[in-house]
Structures are given as structure tokens and as C-alpha cells.
Amino acid sequence: MSWLTKPLSGLLVDITGVLYDSGVGGGVAIPGSRAAIERLRAAGYRLKFCTNESRDSRQHLLEKLRGHGFTMSLDEIFSPAPACLMHIRKNNLRPFLLLHSTALPDYTDVDCTSPNSVVLGDACEVFNYENMNKAFRILINTEHPVLISLGQGKYYREDGELVLDVGAFSKALEV
């Protein structure tokens, strides 16, 4: 427990459910969250913001947070996209991207011709029969199928209602 006695120089701060609640129109800032971030910065802490949310590109998420009054830079935001992109490049994958349109800007330089894998994220309305069946066919017809799920949650709350999360769709595509 000696690590408890060492001074903190930085903090990881979750975004969704801590800084803001997602929902229609970009959600709402959680009361007191902006002031808390300002106090942490004023106290000299380095901050990094993390999320398992894959619906938005990092830039779109940054703009959404700035719209809620938060001051931060793109290099302070960690989402699943950079790790996914590194895996795609390292393994020469050509994925079928089953992602929400607001997440696609993070993947603009990815070769998606003749897909040999599937990347699954918070796709909302894009989770339809046609796209799920296309993803299934890619996976079932590939010798070494690769399904990259950017989340494993079964459901979450949005606008006061429970909605299916990416994990439920990921389970359906496991071959």
C-alpha cells in the first residue's frame, strides 16, 4: 500500500455519466462537473478523459463536451478508436465498419475494400437486419474471422429509457 502515500500528479476522469449524461441533442452536463474539473486543473493536476463510448469520433466528442462548457483538448481524450485503429493496422485488417456515422471520421484512412473483419461499435440505427447480416456473412465466410467489439455492455440508459448496447449485437455475431 505504499502507493497510497505517493502524491498524485494526474487523474483519469470518465466522461459519460461523470461529466455529462448522453441523450437527445448531445445530452446534458452533470451538475457540478464543470466546476470540479476547473478545481482539479487549478490544483495542478494533469487530466486525461476516458470513455468506452464508441458512438462519436474523438473530435465530435470534444465538440460536444466543449458545447457543455468543458475546456479540454483532443489529446486529453481517450476512446476505443485509437486502440482499434492500431489493431487494424498491425493485423492488416480490412473491416466492415458497423459504426454510427458520427464515429466514422476516426476511421477515414482505413481500407474497407473486400472486408476480412468486422468492427462493431455503438451504431444505433445502423444496427439493422441488412448490416447485421452483412457482418455475419463476412465473419462466417472468413477462414479466421475477426470481430472487434468496441464495447461489451448489454444495455444502458438514454433519455430515461434502457436501450441495447453494442455487447448484445456483438454476442449475436460471435461465430
PDB file of C-alpha atoms in Angstrom:
ATOM      1  CA  MET A   1       0.000   0.000   0.000  1.00  0.00           C
ATOM      2  CA  SER A   2       2.988   2.315  -0.296  1.00  0.00           C
ATOM      3  CA  TRP A   3       1.492   3.698  -3.494  1.00  0.00           C
ATOM      4  CA  LEU A   4      -1.140   5.416  -1.336  1.00  0.00           C
ATOM      5  CA  THR A   5       1.482   7.691   0.159  1.00  0.00           C
ATOM      6  CA  LYS A   6       2.782   8.954  -3.174  1.00  0.00           C
ATOM      7  CA  PRO A   7       1.405  12.299  -4.350  1.00  0.00           C
ATOM      8  CA  LEU A   8      -0.916  12.262  -7.338  1.00  0.00           C
ATOM      9  CA  SER A   9       0.165  14.194 -10.408  1.00  0.00           C
ATOM     10  CA  GLY A  10      -2.730  13.323 -12.673  1.00  0.00           C
ATOM     11  CA  LEU A  11      -6.152  11.783 -12.854  1.00  0.00           C
ATOM     12  CA  LEU A  12      -8.203   9.754 -15.329  1.00  0.00           C
ATOM     13  CA  VAL A  13     -11.755  11.065 -15.495  1.00  0.00           C
ATOM     14  CA  ASP A  14     -14.566   9.071 -17.080  1.00  0.00           C
ATOM     15  CA  ILE A  15     -16.724  11.096 -19.451  1.00  0.00           C
ATOM     16  CA  THR A  16     -20.174   9.565 -19.864  1.00  0.00           C
ATOM     17  CA  GLY A  17     -22.090   9.506 -16.606  1.00  0.00           C
ATOM     18  CA  VAL A  18     -19.442  11.598 -14.850  1.00  0.00           C
ATOM     19  CA  LEU A  19     -19.123  14.778 -16.927  1.00  0.00           C
ATOM     20  CA  TYR A  20     -22.359  14.503 -18.871  1.00  0.00           C
ATOM     21  CA  ASP A  21     -25.340  12.221 -19.424  1.00  0.00           C
ATOM     22  CA  SER A  22     -25.868  11.286 -23.058  1.00  0.00           C
ATOM     23  CA  GLY A  23     -29.199  11.807 -24.717  1.00  0.00           C
ATOM     24  CA  VAL A  24     -31.137  13.755 -27.304  1.00  0.00           C
ATOM     25  CA  GLY A  25     -29.330  16.852 -28.541  1.00  0.00           C
ATOM     26  CA  GLY A  26     -25.976  15.803 -27.095  1.00  0.00           C
ATOM     27  CA  GLY A  27     -27.123  15.192 -23.547  1.00  0.00           C
ATOM     28  CA  VAL A  28     -26.640  17.431 -20.529  1.00  0.00           C
ATOM     29  CA  ALA A  29     -23.711  18.297 -18.303  1.00  0.00           C
ATOM     30  CA  ILE A  30     -23.935  16.738 -14.853  1.00  0.00           C
ATOM     31  CA  PRO A  31     -24.406  19.498 -12.268  1.00  0.00           C
ATOM     32  CA  GLY A  32     -21.083  20.447 -10.661  1.00  0.00           C
ATOM     33  CA  SER A  33     -18.933  18.529 -13.149  1.00  0.00           C
ATOM     34  CA  ARG A  34     -17.517  21.608 -14.921  1.00  0.00           C
ATOM     35  CA  ALA A  35     -16.643  23.240 -11.603  1.00  0.00           C
ATOM     36  CA  ALA A  36     -14.997  20.015 -10.386  1.00  0.00           C
ATOM     37  CA  ILE A  37     -12.793  19.848 -13.490  1.00  0.00           C
ATOM     38  CA  GLU A  38     -11.843  23.516 -13.099  1.00  0.00           C
ATOM     39  CA  ARG A  39     -10.900  22.917  -9.429  1.00  0.00           C
ATOM     40  CA  LEU A  40      -8.766  19.896 -10.358  1.00  0.00           C
ATOM     41  CA  ARG A  41      -6.950  21.897 -13.053  1.00  0.00           C
ATOM     42  CA  ALA A  42      -6.466  24.840 -10.668  1.00  0.00           C
ATOM     43  CA  ALA A  43      -4.948  22.415  -8.147  1.00  0.00           C
ATOM     44  CA  GLY A  44      -2.332  21.489 -10.752  1.00  0.00           C
ATOM     45  CA  TYR A  45      -3.495  18.002 -11.679  1.00  0.00           C
ATOM     46  CA  ARG A  46      -2.931  16.738 -15.206  1.00  0.00           C
ATOM     47  CA  LEU A  47      -6.205  15.353 -16.510  1.00  0.00           C
ATOM     48  CA  LYS A  48      -6.984  12.724 -19.125  1.00  0.00           C
ATOM     49  CA  PHE A  49     -10.579  11.941 -20.044  1.00  0.00           C
ATOM     50  CA  CYS A  50     -11.565   8.398 -20.960  1.00  0.00           C
ATOM     51  CA  THR A  51     -14.662   6.757 -22.328  1.00  0.00           C
ATOM     52  CA  ASN A  52     -15.809   3.400 -23.608  1.00  0.00           C
ATOM     53  CA  GLU A  53     -18.355   5.231 -25.758  1.00  0.00           C
ATOM     54  CA  SER A  54     -17.831   4.493 -29.443  1.00  0.00           C
ATOM     55  CA  ARG A  55     -20.727   6.415 -30.985  1.00  0.00           C
ATOM     56  CA  ASP A  56     -18.719   9.568 -31.659  1.00  0.00           C
ATOM     57  CA  SER A  57     -15.336  10.331 -33.148  1.00  0.00           C
ATOM     58  CA  ARG A  58     -12.937  11.874 -30.655  1.00  0.00           C
ATOM     59  CA  GLN A  59     -13.332  15.235 -32.405  1.00  0.00           C
ATOM     60  CA  HIS A  60     -17.134  15.055 -32.232  1.00  0.00           C
ATOM     61  CA  LEU A  61     -16.939  14.112 -28.547  1.00  0.00           C
ATOM     62  CA  LEU A  62     -14.593  17.042 -27.930  1.00  0.00           C
ATOM     63  CA  GLU A  63     -17.019  19.439 -29.629  1.00  0.00           C
ATOM     64  CA  LYS A  64     -19.917  18.015 -27.616  1.00  0.00           C
ATOM     65  CA  LEU A  65     -18.004  18.476 -24.344  1.00  0.00           C
ATOM     66  CA  ARG A  66     -16.952  21.998 -25.279  1.00  0.00           C
ATOM     67  CA  GLY A  67     -20.614  22.701 -26.040  1.00  0.00           C
ATOM     68  CA  HIS A  68     -21.350  21.721 -22.446  1.00  0.00           C
ATOM     69  CA  GLY A  69     -18.767  24.245 -21.251  1.00  0.00           C
ATOM     70  CA  PHE A  70     -15.785  21.970 -20.656  1.00  0.00           C
ATOM     71  CA  THR A  71     -12.302  23.143 -21.597  1.00  0.00           C
ATOM     72  CA  MET A  72     -10.079  20.363 -22.908  1.00  0.00           C
ATOM     73  CA  SER A  73      -8.017  19.338 -25.913  1.00  0.00           C
ATOM     74  CA  LEU A  74      -8.267  16.387 -28.263  1.00  0.00           C
ATOM     75  CA  ASP A  75      -5.066  14.800 -26.935  1.00  0.00           C
ATOM     76  CA  GLU A  76      -6.659  14.610 -23.466  1.00  0.00           C
ATOM     77  CA  ILE A  77      -9.467  12.318 -24.690  1.00  0.00           C
ATOM     78  CA  PHE A  78      -9.029   8.538 -24.787  1.00  0.00           C
ATOM     79  CA  SER A  79     -11.675   6.461 -26.532  1.00  0.00           C
ATOM     80  CA  PRO A  80     -11.680   2.940 -28.037  1.00  0.00           C
ATOM     81  CA  ALA A  81     -10.918   4.211 -31.563  1.00  0.00           C
ATOM     82  CA  PRO A  82      -7.105   4.678 -31.323  1.00  0.00           C
ATOM     83  CA  ALA A  83      -6.578   1.165 -29.907  1.00  0.00           C
ATOM     84  CA  CYS A  84      -8.896  -0.291 -32.543  1.00  0.00           C
ATOM     85  CA  LEU A  85      -7.040   1.515 -35.339  1.00  0.00           C
ATOM     86  CA  MET A  86      -3.700   0.256 -34.037  1.00  0.00           C
ATOM     87  CA  HIS A  87      -5.040  -3.337 -34.049  1.00  0.00           C
ATOM     88  CA  ILE A  88      -6.457  -2.931 -37.571  1.00  0.00           C
ATOM     89  CA  ARG A  89      -3.129  -1.655 -38.921  1.00  0.00           C
ATOM     90  CA  LYS A  90      -0.983  -4.168 -37.051  1.00  0.00           C
ATOM     91  CA  ASN A  91      -3.029  -7.089 -38.402  1.00  0.00           C
ATOM     92  CA  ASN A  92      -3.654  -5.755 -41.928  1.00  0.00           C
ATOM     93  CA  LEU A  93      -7.404  -5.919 -41.452  1.00  0.00           C
ATOM     94  CA  ARG A  94      -9.940  -4.537 -43.900  1.00  0.00           C
ATOM     95  CA  PRO A  95     -13.004  -4.194 -41.701  1.00  0.00           C
ATOM     96  CA  PHE A  96     -16.661  -3.751 -42.354  1.00  0.00           C
ATOM     97  CA  LEU A  97     -17.299  -0.793 -40.053  1.00  0.00           C
ATOM     98  CA  LEU A  98     -20.610  -1.224 -38.256  1.00  0.00           C
ATOM     99  CA  LEU A  99     -20.417   2.150 -36.536  1.00  0.00           C
ATOM    100  CA  HIS A 100     -22.555   5.242 -36.080  1.00  0.00           C
ATOM    101  CA  SER A 101     -21.909   7.884 -38.756  1.00  0.00           C
ATOM    102  CA  THR A 102     -20.503  10.275 -36.123  1.00  0.00           C
ATOM    103  CA  ALA A 103     -17.757   7.730 -35.302  1.00  0.00           C
ATOM    104  CA  LEU A 104     -16.586   7.224 -38.884  1.00  0.00           C
ATOM    105  CA  PRO A 105     -14.233  10.255 -39.085  1.00  0.00           C
ATOM    106  CA  ASP A 106     -11.769   8.401 -36.818  1.00  0.00           C
ATOM    107  CA  TYR A 107     -11.588   5.632 -39.458  1.00  0.00           C
ATOM    108  CA  THR A 108     -11.219   7.648 -42.691  1.00  0.00           C
ATOM    109  CA  ASP A 109      -7.845   6.122 -43.643  1.00  0.00           C
ATOM    110  CA  VAL A 110      -8.940   2.508 -43.078  1.00  0.00           C
ATOM    111  CA  ASP A 111      -9.133   0.252 -46.131  1.00  0.00           C
ATOM    112  CA  CYS A 112     -12.597  -1.321 -46.096  1.00  0.00           C
ATOM    113  CA  THR A 113     -12.470  -2.977 -49.520  1.00  0.00           C
ATOM    114  CA  SER A 114     -13.173  -6.734 -49.514  1.00  0.00           C
ATOM    115  CA  PRO A 115     -13.700  -6.874 -45.735  1.00  0.00           C
ATOM    116  CA  ASN A 116     -11.963  -9.643 -43.778  1.00  0.00           C
ATOM    117  CA  SER A 117     -13.169  -8.497 -40.344  1.00  0.00           C
ATOM    118  CA  VAL A 118     -15.905  -6.554 -38.590  1.00  0.00           C
ATOM    119  CA  VAL A 119     -15.620  -3.573 -36.237  1.00  0.00           C
ATOM    120  CA  LEU A 120     -18.683  -3.134 -34.089  1.00  0.00           C
ATOM    121  CA  GLY A 121     -19.428  -0.006 -32.077  1.00  0.00           C
ATOM    122  CA  ASP A 122     -22.385   1.978 -30.778  1.00  0.00           C
ATOM    123  CA  ALA A 123     -24.143   2.053 -34.139  1.00  0.00           C
ATOM    124  CA  CYS A 124     -27.728   2.828 -33.042  1.00  0.00           C
ATOM    125  CA  GLU A 125     -29.945   2.853 -36.134  1.00  0.00           C
ATOM    126  CA  VAL A 126     -27.194   1.253 -38.218  1.00  0.00           C
ATOM    127  CA  PHE A 127     -27.879  -1.993 -36.321  1.00  0.00           C
ATOM    128  CA  ASN A 128     -30.433  -3.248 -38.813  1.00  0.00           C
ATOM    129  CA  TYR A 129     -31.028  -6.633 -40.394  1.00  0.00           C
ATOM    130  CA  GLU A 130     -29.152  -5.807 -43.586  1.00  0.00           C
ATOM    131  CA  ASN A 131     -25.986  -4.627 -41.805  1.00  0.00           C
ATOM    132  CA  MET A 132     -26.044  -7.345 -39.145  1.00  0.00           C
ATOM    133  CA  ASN A 133     -26.483  -9.995 -41.860  1.00  0.00           C
ATOM    134  CA  LYS A 134     -23.624  -8.485 -43.890  1.00  0.00           C
ATOM    135  CA  ALA A 135     -21.378  -8.611 -40.809  1.00  0.00           C
ATOM    136  CA  PHE A 136     -22.456 -12.210 -40.135  1.00  0.00           C
ATOM    137  CA  ARG A 137     -21.671 -13.267 -43.707  1.00  0.00           C
ATOM    138  CA  ILE A 138     -18.220 -11.685 -43.582  1.00  0.00           C
ATOM    139  CA  LEU A 139     -17.421 -13.495 -40.354  1.00  0.00           C
ATOM    140  CA  ILE A 140     -18.901 -16.866 -41.312  1.00  0.00           C
ATOM    141  CA  ASN A 141     -17.163 -16.852 -44.718  1.00  0.00           C
ATOM    142  CA  THR A 142     -13.727 -15.807 -43.442  1.00  0.00           C
ATOM    143  CA  GLU A 143     -11.191 -18.518 -42.612  1.00  0.00           C
ATOM    144  CA  HIS A 144     -10.018 -16.711 -39.461  1.00  0.00           C
ATOM    145  CA  PRO A 145     -12.914 -14.391 -38.545  1.00  0.00           C
ATOM    146  CA  VAL A 146     -12.053 -11.263 -36.577  1.00  0.00           C
ATOM    147  CA  LEU A 147     -14.804  -9.436 -34.718  1.00  0.00           C
ATOM    148  CA  ILE A 148     -13.651  -6.312 -32.908  1.00  0.00           C
ATOM    149  CA  SER A 149     -16.298  -5.116 -30.486  1.00  0.00           C
ATOM    150  CA  LEU A 150     -15.669  -1.649 -29.074  1.00  0.00           C
ATOM    151  CA  GLY A 151     -17.782  -2.483 -26.046  1.00  0.00           C
ATOM    152  CA  GLN A 152     -19.382  -5.359 -24.202  1.00  0.00           C
ATOM    153  CA  GLY A 153     -22.223  -3.650 -22.358  1.00  0.00           C
ATOM    154  CA  LYS A 154     -25.649  -5.250 -22.735  1.00  0.00           C
ATOM    155  CA  TYR A 155     -27.657  -2.065 -22.261  1.00  0.00           C
ATOM    156  CA  TYR A 156     -27.516   1.488 -20.944  1.00  0.00           C
ATOM    157  CA  ARG A 157     -29.897   4.300 -20.087  1.00  0.00           C
ATOM    158  CA  GLU A 158     -30.569   7.071 -22.579  1.00  0.00           C
ATOM    159  CA  ASP A 159     -33.279   9.685 -22.166  1.00  0.00           C
ATOM    160  CA  GLY A 160     -34.680   7.773 -19.202  1.00  0.00           C
ATOM    161  CA  GLU A 161     -35.084   4.518 -21.154  1.00  0.00           C
ATOM    162  CA  LEU A 162     -32.990   1.366 -21.291  1.00  0.00           C
ATOM    163  CA  VAL A 163     -31.562   0.687 -24.756  1.00  0.00           C
ATOM    164  CA  LEU A 164     -29.488  -2.167 -26.151  1.00  0.00           C
ATOM    165  CA  ASP A 165     -25.741  -1.600 -26.102  1.00  0.00           C
ATOM    166  CA  VAL A 166     -23.106  -2.915 -28.503  1.00  0.00           C
ATOM    167  CA  GLY A 167     -22.440  -6.059 -26.430  1.00  0.00           C
ATOM    168  CA  ALA A 168     -25.842  -7.513 -27.286  1.00  0.00           C
ATOM    169  CA  PHE A 169     -25.099  -7.169 -31.012  1.00  0.00           C
ATOM    170  CA  SER A 170     -21.558  -8.460 -30.527  1.00  0.00           C
ATOM    171  CA  LYS A 171     -22.889 -11.638 -28.911  1.00  0.00           C
ATOM    172  CA  ALA A 172     -25.197 -12.185 -31.891  1.00  0.00           C
ATOM    173  CA  LEU A 173     -22.208 -12.076 -34.257  1.00  0.00           C
ATOM    174  CA  GLU A 174     -19.878 -14.409 -32.396  1.00  0.00           C
ATOM    175  CA  VAL A 175     -19.155 -17.308 -34.754  1.00  0.00           C
TER     176      VAL A 175
END
